[in-house]
């Protein structure tokens, strides 16, 4: 868990971080997409620590050139297409959440 510690007269706040271990994976529904077809990218974030929650987890997922965003779903947190950031406010001990992004393939040369 991330928290803040006050140093001195209370004018400086320094973030402190307890030990966290987050596993992030990414898979694609196909490695040989067809032009005009769709690909689903599935990302997961899992807190591997059994006794500490992780807070304010942010994972960057920028879509590659050659695809157009269609939709997304997530089992935890929120995804901002404009910034490419998947923000997870709370990832509890041993919890796993997923983000699925569906894209339309515009070219097979660049993805």
Short mmCIF file of C-alpha atoms in Angstrom, two decimals:
data_model
loop_
_atom_site.label_atom_id
_atom_site.label_comp_id
_atom_site.label_asym_id
_atom_site.label_seq_id
_atom_site.Cartn_x
_atom_site.Cartn_y
_atom_site.Cartn_z
CA UNK A 1 0.00 0.00 0.00
CA UNK A 2 1.28 3.50 -0.77
CA UNK A 3 0.95 6.14 1.88
CA UNK A 4 2.45 9.53 2.73
CA UNK A 5 4.83 10.35 5.56
CA UNK A 6 5.20 13.84 7.00
CA UNK A 7 8.76 15.04 7.61
CA UNK A 8 9.83 18.01 9.70
CA UNK A 9 7.25 20.71 10.33
CA UNK A 10 4.64 19.16 8.06
CA UNK A 11 5.54 21.07 4.91
CA UNK A 12 7.07 18.17 3.01
CA UNK A 13 5.20 14.99 2.19
CA UNK A 14 7.18 12.05 0.86
CA UNK A 15 5.38 8.98 -0.52
CA UNK A 16 6.33 5.70 1.11
CA UNK A 17 5.81 2.35 -0.55
CA UNK A 18 5.41 -1.01 1.13
CA UNK A 19 6.63 -4.00 -0.83
CA UNK A 20 4.44 -4.88 -3.82
CA UNK A 21 4.79 -7.48 -6.54
CA UNK A 22 2.46 -7.06 -9.50
CA UNK A 23 2.52 -9.42 -12.47
CA UNK A 24 1.37 -7.89 -15.76
CA UNK A 25 0.70 -10.02 -18.84
CA UNK A 26 -0.58 -9.30 -22.34
CA UNK A 27 -1.95 -11.70 -24.95
CA UNK A 28 -3.41 -11.26 -28.43
CA UNK A 29 -6.29 -13.34 -29.80
CA UNK A 30 -4.27 -13.95 -32.97
CA UNK A 31 -0.74 -13.38 -34.22
CA UNK A 32 -1.83 -13.56 -37.86
CA UNK A 33 -4.67 -11.02 -38.14
CA UNK A 34 -6.64 -10.55 -41.34
CA UNK A 35 -7.12 -7.13 -42.89
CA UNK A 36 -10.52 -5.85 -41.72
CA UNK A 37 -10.70 -8.41 -38.95
CA UNK A 38 -10.56 -7.85 -35.22
CA UNK A 39 -7.96 -8.61 -32.59
CA UNK A 40 -8.61 -8.76 -28.86
CA UNK A 41 -5.73 -7.77 -26.60
CA UNK A 42 -6.13 -9.21 -23.09
CA UNK A 43 -4.04 -7.73 -20.31
CA UNK A 44 -4.01 -8.88 -16.73
CA UNK A 45 -2.61 -7.40 -13.55
CA UNK A 46 -2.20 -9.66 -10.54
CA UNK A 47 -1.07 -8.71 -7.05
CA UNK A 48 1.25 -11.55 -6.05
CA UNK A 49 1.57 -10.38 -2.44
CA UNK A 50 -0.66 -12.34 -0.08
CA UNK A 51 -1.00 -9.78 2.72
CA UNK A 52 -0.84 -6.29 1.15
CA UNK A 53 -3.19 -4.44 -1.17
CA UNK A 54 -1.74 -2.33 -3.98
CA UNK A 55 -3.22 1.10 -4.56
CA UNK A 56 -3.08 3.51 -7.48
CA UNK A 57 -1.65 1.02 -9.97
CA UNK A 58 -1.24 2.52 -13.46
CA UNK A 59 -0.33 0.48 -16.54
CA UNK A 60 0.29 2.03 -19.95
CA UNK A 61 -1.29 0.32 -22.97
CA UNK A 62 -0.84 2.30 -26.17
CA UNK A 63 -2.48 0.74 -29.22
CA UNK A 64 -0.12 0.05 -32.13
CA UNK A 65 -0.31 1.81 -35.47
CA UNK A 66 -2.41 -0.07 -37.99
CA UNK A 67 -5.42 -0.70 -35.73
CA UNK A 68 -8.54 1.23 -34.80
CA UNK A 69 -10.07 1.02 -31.33
CA UNK A 70 -13.49 -0.69 -31.22
CA UNK A 71 -14.28 -1.30 -27.53
CA UNK A 72 -12.93 -2.40 -24.19
CA UNK A 73 -14.06 -4.12 -20.99
CA UNK A 74 -12.34 -4.43 -17.64
CA UNK A 75 -12.90 -6.42 -14.48
CA UNK A 76 -11.15 -3.75 -12.44
CA UNK A 77 -10.12 -0.15 -12.82
CA UNK A 78 -10.70 2.06 -15.84
CA UNK A 79 -9.00 2.46 -19.22
CA UNK A 80 -8.53 5.88 -20.84
CA UNK A 81 -8.12 5.52 -24.61
CA UNK A 82 -6.78 9.07 -24.95
CA UNK A 83 -3.85 8.50 -22.61
CA UNK A 84 -3.53 4.74 -22.94
CA UNK A 85 -3.55 4.40 -19.16
CA UNK A 86 -5.27 1.60 -17.27
CA UNK A 87 -5.77 2.89 -13.73
CA UNK A 88 -6.54 0.48 -10.92
CA UNK A 89 -7.30 2.30 -7.66
CA UNK A 90 -7.22 -0.86 -5.53
CA UNK A 91 -5.71 -4.24 -6.36
CA UNK A 92 -6.30 -6.38 -3.31
CA UNK A 93 -3.84 -9.01 -2.06
CA UNK A 94 -3.71 -11.91 -4.55
CA UNK A 95 -6.38 -10.28 -6.75
CA UNK A 96 -6.22 -10.50 -10.55
CA UNK A 97 -8.04 -8.10 -12.89
CA UNK A 98 -8.22 -8.01 -16.68
CA UNK A 99 -8.53 -5.47 -19.46
CA UNK A 100 -9.73 -6.57 -22.90
CA UNK A 101 -9.37 -4.18 -25.84
CA UNK A 102 -10.92 -5.02 -29.20
CA UNK A 103 -9.40 -3.38 -32.29
CA UNK A 104 -10.07 -3.40 -36.02
CA UNK A 105 -7.08 -4.32 -38.19
CA UNK A 106 -6.33 -1.65 -40.83
CA UNK A 107 -3.04 -3.09 -42.04
CA UNK A 108 -1.27 -6.36 -41.33
CA UNK A 109 2.20 -4.94 -41.96
CA UNK A 110 2.55 -2.85 -38.79
CA UNK A 111 0.88 -4.68 -35.90
#
